[in-house]
GROMACS .gro file of C-alpha atoms in nm:
model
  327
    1UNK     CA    1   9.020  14.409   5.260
    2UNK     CA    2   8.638  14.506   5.331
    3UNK     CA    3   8.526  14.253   5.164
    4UNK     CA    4   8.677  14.008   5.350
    5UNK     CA    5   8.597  14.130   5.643
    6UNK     CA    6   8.220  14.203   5.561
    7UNK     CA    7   8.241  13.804   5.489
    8UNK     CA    8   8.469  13.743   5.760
    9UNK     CA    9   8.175  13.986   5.973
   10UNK     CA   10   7.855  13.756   5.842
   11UNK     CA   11   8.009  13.412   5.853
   12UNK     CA   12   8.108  13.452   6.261
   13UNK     CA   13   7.716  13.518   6.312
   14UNK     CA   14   7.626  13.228   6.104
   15UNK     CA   15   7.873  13.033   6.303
   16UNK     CA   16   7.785  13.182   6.662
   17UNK     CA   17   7.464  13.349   6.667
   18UNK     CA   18   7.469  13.663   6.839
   19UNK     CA   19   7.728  13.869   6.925
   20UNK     CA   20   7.788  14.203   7.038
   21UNK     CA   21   7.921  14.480   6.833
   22UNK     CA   22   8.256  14.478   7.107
   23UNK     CA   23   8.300  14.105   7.065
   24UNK     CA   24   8.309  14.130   6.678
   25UNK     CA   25   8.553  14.419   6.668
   26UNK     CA   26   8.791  14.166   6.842
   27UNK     CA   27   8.736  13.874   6.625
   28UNK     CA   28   8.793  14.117   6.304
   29UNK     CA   29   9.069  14.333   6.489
   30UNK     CA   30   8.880  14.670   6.384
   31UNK     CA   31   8.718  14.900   6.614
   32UNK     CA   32   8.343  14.964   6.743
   33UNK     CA   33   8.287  15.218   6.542
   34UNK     CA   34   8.388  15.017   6.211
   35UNK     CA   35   8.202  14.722   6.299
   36UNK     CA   36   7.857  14.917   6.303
   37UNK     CA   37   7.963  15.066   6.010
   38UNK     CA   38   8.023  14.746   5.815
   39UNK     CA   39   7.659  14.655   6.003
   40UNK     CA   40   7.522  14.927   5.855
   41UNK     CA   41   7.673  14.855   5.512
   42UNK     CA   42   7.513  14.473   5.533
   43UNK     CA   43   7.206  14.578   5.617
   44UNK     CA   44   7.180  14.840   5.295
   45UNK     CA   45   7.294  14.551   5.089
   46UNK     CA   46   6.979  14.351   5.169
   47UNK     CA   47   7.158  14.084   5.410
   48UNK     CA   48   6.915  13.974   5.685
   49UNK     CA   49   7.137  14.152   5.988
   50UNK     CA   50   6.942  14.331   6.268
   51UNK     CA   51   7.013  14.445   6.574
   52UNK     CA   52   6.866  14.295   6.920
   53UNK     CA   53   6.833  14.551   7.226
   54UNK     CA   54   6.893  14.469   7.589
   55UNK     CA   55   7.123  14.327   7.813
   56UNK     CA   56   7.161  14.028   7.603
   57UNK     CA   57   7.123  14.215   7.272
   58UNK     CA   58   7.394  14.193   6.965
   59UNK     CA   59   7.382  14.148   6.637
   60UNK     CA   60   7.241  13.823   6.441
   61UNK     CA   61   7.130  13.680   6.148
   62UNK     CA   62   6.782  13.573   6.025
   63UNK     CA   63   6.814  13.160   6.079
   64UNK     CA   64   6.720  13.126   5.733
   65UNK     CA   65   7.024  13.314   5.601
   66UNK     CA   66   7.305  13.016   5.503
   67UNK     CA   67   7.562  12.860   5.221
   68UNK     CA   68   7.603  12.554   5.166
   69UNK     CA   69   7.894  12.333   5.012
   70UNK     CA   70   7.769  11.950   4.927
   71UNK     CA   71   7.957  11.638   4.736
   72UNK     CA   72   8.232  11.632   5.076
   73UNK     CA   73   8.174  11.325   5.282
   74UNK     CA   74   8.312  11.317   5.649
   75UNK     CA   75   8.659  11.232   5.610
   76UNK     CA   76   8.712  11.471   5.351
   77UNK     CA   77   8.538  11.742   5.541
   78UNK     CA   78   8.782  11.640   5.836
   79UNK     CA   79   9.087  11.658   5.623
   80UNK     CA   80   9.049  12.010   5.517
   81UNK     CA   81   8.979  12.123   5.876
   82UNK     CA   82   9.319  11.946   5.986
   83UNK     CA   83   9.500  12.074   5.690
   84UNK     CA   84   9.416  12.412   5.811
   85UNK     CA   85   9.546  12.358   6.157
   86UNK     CA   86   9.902  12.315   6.001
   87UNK     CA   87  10.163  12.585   6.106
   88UNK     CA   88  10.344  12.575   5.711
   89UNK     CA   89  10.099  12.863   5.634
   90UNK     CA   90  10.253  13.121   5.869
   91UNK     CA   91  10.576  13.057   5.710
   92UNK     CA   92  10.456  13.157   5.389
   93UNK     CA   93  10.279  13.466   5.530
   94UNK     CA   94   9.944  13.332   5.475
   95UNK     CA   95   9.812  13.262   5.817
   96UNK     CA   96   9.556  13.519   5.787
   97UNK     CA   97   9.408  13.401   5.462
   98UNK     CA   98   9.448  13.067   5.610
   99UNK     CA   99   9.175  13.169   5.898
  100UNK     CA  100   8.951  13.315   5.720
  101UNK     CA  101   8.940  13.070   5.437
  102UNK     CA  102   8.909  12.808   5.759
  103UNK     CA  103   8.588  13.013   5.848
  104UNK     CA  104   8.438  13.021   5.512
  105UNK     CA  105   8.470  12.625   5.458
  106UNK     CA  106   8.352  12.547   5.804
  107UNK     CA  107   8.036  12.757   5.781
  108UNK     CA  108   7.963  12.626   5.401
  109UNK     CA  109   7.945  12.254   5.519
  110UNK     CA  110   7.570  12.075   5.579
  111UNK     CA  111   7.482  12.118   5.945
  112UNK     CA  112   7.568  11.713   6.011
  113UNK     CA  113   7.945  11.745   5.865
  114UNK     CA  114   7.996  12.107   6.033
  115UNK     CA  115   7.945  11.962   6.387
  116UNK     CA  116   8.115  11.649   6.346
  117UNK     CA  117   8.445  11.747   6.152
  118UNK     CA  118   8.449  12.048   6.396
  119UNK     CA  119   8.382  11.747   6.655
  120UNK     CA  120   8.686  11.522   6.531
  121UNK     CA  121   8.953  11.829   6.479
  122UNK     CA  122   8.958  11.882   6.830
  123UNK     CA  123   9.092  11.528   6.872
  124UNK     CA  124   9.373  11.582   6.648
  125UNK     CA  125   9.689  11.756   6.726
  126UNK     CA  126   9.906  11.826   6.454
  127UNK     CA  127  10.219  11.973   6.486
  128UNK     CA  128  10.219  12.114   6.878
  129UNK     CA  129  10.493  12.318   6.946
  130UNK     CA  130  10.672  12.123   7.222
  131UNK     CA  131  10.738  11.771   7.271
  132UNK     CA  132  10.670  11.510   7.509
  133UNK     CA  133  11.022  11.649   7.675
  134UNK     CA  134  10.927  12.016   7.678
  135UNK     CA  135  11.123  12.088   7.424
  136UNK     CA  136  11.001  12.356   7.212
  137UNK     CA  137  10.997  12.333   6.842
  138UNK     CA  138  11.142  12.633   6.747
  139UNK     CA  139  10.986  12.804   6.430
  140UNK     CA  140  11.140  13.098   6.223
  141UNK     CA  141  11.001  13.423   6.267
  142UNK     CA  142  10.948  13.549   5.890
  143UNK     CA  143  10.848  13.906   5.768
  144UNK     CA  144  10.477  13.881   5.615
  145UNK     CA  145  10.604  14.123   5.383
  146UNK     CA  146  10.898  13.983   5.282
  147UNK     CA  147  10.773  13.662   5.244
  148UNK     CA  148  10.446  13.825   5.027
  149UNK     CA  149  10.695  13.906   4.759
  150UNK     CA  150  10.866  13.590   4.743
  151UNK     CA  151  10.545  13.429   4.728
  152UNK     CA  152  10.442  13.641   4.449
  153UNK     CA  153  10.807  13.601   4.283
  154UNK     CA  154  10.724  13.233   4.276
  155UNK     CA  155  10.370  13.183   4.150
  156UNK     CA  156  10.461  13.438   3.942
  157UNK     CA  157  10.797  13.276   3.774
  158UNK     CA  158  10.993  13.631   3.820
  159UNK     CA  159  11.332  13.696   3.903
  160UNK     CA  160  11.361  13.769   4.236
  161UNK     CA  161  11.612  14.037   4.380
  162UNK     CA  162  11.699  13.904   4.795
  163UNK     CA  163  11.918  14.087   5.021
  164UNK     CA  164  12.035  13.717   5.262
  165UNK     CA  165  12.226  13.744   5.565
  166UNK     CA  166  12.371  13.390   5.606
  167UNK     CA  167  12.474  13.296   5.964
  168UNK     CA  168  12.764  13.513   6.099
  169UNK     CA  169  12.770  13.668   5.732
  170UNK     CA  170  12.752  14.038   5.617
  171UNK     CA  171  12.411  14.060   5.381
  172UNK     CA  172  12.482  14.062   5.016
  173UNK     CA  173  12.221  14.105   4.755
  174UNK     CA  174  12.147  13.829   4.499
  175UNK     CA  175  11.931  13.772   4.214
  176UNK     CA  176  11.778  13.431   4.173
  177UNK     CA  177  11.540  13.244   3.982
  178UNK     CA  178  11.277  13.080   4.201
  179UNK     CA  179  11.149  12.748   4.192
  180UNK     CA  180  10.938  12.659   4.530
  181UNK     CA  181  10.870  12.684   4.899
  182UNK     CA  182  10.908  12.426   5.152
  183UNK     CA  183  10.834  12.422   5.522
  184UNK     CA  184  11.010  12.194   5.745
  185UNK     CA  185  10.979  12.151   6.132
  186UNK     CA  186  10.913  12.553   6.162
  187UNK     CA  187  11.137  12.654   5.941
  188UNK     CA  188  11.063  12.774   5.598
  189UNK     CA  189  11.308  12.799   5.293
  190UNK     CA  190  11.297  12.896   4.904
  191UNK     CA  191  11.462  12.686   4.652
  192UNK     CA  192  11.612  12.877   4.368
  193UNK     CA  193  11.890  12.853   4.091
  194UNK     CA  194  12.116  13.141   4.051
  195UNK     CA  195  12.351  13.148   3.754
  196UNK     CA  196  12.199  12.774   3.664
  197UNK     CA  197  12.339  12.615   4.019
  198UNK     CA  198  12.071  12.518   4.257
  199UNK     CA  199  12.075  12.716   4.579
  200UNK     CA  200  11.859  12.713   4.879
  201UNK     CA  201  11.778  13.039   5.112
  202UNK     CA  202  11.617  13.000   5.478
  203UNK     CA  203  11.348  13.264   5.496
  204UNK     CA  204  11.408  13.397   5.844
  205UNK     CA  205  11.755  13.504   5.685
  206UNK     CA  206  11.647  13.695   5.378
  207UNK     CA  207  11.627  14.085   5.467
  208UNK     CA  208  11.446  14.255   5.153
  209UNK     CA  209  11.287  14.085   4.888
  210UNK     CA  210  11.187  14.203   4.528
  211UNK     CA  211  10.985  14.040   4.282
  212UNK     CA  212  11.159  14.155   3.935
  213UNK     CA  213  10.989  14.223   3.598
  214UNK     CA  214  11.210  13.964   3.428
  215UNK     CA  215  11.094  13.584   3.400
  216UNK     CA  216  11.268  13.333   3.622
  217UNK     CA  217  11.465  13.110   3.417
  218UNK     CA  218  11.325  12.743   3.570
  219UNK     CA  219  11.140  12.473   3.388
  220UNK     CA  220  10.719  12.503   3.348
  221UNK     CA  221  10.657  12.238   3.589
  222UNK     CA  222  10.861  12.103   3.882
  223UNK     CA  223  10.895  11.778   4.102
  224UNK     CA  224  10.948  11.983   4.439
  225UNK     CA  225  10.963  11.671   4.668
  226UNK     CA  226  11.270  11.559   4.437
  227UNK     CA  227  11.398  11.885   4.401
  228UNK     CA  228  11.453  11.913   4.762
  229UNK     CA  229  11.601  11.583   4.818
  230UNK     CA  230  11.823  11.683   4.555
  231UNK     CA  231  11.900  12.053   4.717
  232UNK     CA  232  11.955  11.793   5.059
  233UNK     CA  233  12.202  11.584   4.898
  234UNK     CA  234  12.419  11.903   4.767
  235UNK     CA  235  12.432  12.101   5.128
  236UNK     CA  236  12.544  11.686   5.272
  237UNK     CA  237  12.830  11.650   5.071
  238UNK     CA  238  12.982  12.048   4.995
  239UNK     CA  239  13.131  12.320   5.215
  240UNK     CA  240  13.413  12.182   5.523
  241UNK     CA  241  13.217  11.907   5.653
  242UNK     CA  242  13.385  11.688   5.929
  243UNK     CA  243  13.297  11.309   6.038
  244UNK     CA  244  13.312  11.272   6.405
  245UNK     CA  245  13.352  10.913   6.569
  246UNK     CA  246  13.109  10.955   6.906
  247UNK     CA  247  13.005  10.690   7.139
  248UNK     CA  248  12.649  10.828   7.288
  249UNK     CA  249  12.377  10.725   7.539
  250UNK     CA  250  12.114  10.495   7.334
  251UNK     CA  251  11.843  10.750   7.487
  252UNK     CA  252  12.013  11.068   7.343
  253UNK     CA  253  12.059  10.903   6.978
  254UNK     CA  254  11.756  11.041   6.830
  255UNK     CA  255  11.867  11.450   6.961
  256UNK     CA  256  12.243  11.394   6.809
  257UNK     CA  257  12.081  11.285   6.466
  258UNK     CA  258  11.849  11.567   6.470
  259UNK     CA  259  12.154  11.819   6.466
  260UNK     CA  260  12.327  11.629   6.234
  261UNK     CA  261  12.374  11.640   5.841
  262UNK     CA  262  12.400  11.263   5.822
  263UNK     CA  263  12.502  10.937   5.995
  264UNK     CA  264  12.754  10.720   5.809
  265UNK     CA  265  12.754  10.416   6.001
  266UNK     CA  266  12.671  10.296   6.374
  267UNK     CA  267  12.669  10.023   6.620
  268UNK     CA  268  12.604   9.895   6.945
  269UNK     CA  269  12.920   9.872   7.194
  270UNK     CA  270  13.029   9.627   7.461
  271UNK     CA  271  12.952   9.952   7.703
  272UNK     CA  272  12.545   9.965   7.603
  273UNK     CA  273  12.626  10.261   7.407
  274UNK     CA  274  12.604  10.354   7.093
  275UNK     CA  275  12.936  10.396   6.843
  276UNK     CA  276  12.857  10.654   6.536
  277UNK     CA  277  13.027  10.775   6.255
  278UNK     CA  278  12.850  11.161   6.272
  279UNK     CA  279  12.879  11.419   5.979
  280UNK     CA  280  12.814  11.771   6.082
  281UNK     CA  281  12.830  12.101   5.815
  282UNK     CA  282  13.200  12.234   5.986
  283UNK     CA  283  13.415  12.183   6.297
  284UNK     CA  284  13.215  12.459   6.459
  285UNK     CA  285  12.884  12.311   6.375
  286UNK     CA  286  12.994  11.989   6.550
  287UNK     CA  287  13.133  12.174   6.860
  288UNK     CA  288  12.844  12.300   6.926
  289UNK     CA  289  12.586  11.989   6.875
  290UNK     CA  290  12.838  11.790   7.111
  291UNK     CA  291  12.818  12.035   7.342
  292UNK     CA  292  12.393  12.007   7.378
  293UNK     CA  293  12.479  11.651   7.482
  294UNK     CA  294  12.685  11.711   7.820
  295UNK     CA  295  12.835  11.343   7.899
  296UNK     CA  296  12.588  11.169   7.722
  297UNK     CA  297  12.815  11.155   7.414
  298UNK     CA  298  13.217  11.118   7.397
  299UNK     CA  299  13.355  11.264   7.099
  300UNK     CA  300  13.644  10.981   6.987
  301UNK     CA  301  13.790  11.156   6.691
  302UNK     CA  302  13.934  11.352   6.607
  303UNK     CA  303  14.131  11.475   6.843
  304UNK     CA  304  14.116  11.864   6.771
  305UNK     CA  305  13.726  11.847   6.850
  306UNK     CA  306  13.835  11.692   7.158
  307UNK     CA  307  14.052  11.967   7.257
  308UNK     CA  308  13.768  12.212   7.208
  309UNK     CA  309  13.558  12.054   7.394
  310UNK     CA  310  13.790  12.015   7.648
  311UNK     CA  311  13.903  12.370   7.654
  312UNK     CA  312  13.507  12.497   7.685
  313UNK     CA  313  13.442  12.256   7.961
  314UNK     CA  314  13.754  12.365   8.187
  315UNK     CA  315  13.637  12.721   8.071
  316UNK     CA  316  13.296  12.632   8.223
  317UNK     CA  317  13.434  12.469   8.533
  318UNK     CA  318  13.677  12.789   8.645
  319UNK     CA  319  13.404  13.004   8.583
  320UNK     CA  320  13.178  12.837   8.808
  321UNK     CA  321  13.429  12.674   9.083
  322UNK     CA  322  13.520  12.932   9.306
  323UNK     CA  323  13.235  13.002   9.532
  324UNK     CA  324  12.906  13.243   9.515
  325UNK     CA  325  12.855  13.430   9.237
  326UNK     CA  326  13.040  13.819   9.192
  327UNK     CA  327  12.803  14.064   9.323
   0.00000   0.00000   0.00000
């Protein structure tokens, strides 16, 4: 770890000139005290740091003090300064590498392609965390270390021992043979056989995770864009799925499909709405997507989710019909 940060320390003055000793103990998240300590340890080891006095004084680097990495043209340059900007690597607990391997390649580029890929990433958004309707994009919060030891479980091609806490489910432990990582709108999940059937595990649900001394049964090399439309296809077509007929305002189509597993069939109606054949995981599942639309959608079969709905909407209504609210 001080390593890194003595790089981490040496590549911000490159990159900003001076800087007090206060101002780097932020950047690196260490204290005063360790930051003129890892000065101090620069300095013995013959790197051109020195201290300037004053009211304006800090720390820099002799100008002549640089790294360079050559053969990247401008759009590559730009590409690996917009990959970096992606959120998949705090999934995968790697968001802190991620920065610091973002400072490293930025300060080894030729002056010309540092300033103008710097330049151009600012002009590029990738990924923002709300929408042009406020809504926010809601990412899983994962443990760093639980995550670490999938991670290693994976590149590794170990069993892996998880304790997963499915949704309204009592944690169970399970041993699994890994196979990849995937990322998806926020939300990170591991794909994995266990007992030769393909499973898939969201992160944020996995308790404990232990990478096992035994090797993960899975082939050498793996399709993983295949794999997962294959892993897709399974979860579509098991568990109690239901099919709900819905008619649905044309401007709330796109948030219904987002909640959905799938949409059989649809079609414009007489009324300038929409007519959909919907298939959501379970009757609660679909409840509760219906429910996000208000009466922008009309559930048309079948007639128990009707009655639900019904029943939570009168619910609603005597709850909030009889004057101010209890004191």
């Amino acid at each position: 770890m001080r390593a890194d940060r003595l790089v981490s320390l040496v590549l911000l003055l490159r990159q900003r000139g001076r800087m007090t000793a206060d101002a780097l103990a932020r950047e690196l998240r260490v204290s005063t005290r360790t930051v003129l300590r890892d000065v101090e340890a620069l300095s013995a080891a013959g790197l051109p740091v020195y201290a300037e006095r004053g009211r304006h004084g800090g720390f820099v680097l002799l100008p002549d003090f640089q790294t360079a990495l050559t053969g990247l043209n401008h759009d590559e340059a730009l590409a690996l300064v917009v990959a970096g900007s992606r959120r998949g690597s705090q999934l995968f607990g790697l968001g802190s590498a991620l920065a610091s391997a973002m400072l490293k390649l930025v300060d080894a580029l030729p002056e010309g392609l540092r300033e103008s890929a710097a330049g151009a990433a600012q002009r590029l958004l990738i990924d923002p965390e709300t929408d042009l309707l406020s809504r926010r994009v809601a990412a899983d919060e994962v443990s760093d270390a639980v995550v670490a030891e999938i991670r290693h479980a994976v590149f590794a091609g170990r069993k892996l021992s998880l304790s997963y806490a499915g949704a309204d489910q009592v944690p169970k432990c399970r041993t699994v043979d890994p196979i990849g990582l995937v990322t998806v709108r926020g939300q990170g999940y591991l794909l994995a056989t266990r007992y030769g059937a393909d499973r898939t595990y969201r992160l944020s649900l996995v308790l404990a995770a232990k990478a096992l001394d035994e090797p993960a049964q899975r082939p050498d090399t793996v399709d993983l864009d295949r794999t997962w439309q294959e892993h897709n296809a399974q979860l579509r077509t098991g568990g109690d799925q239901v099919t709900v007929l819905v008619r649905v305002d044309p401007a709330r189509r796109d948030q219904l499909v987002d909640t959905a597993l799938a949409v059989r069939d649809e079609e414009p109606h007489a009324d300038g709405w929409l007519r959909m054949n919907v298939v959501f995981q379970d009757a609660r599942h679909a409840e509760w997507a219906l429910w996000q639309h208000s009466t922008c959608a009309e559930v048309l079969a079948p007639q128990a989710l009707r009655t639900s709905l019904h029943h939570r909407a009168a619910t609603i209504a005597i709850r909030y019909g009889g004057g101010p609210a209890p004191q």
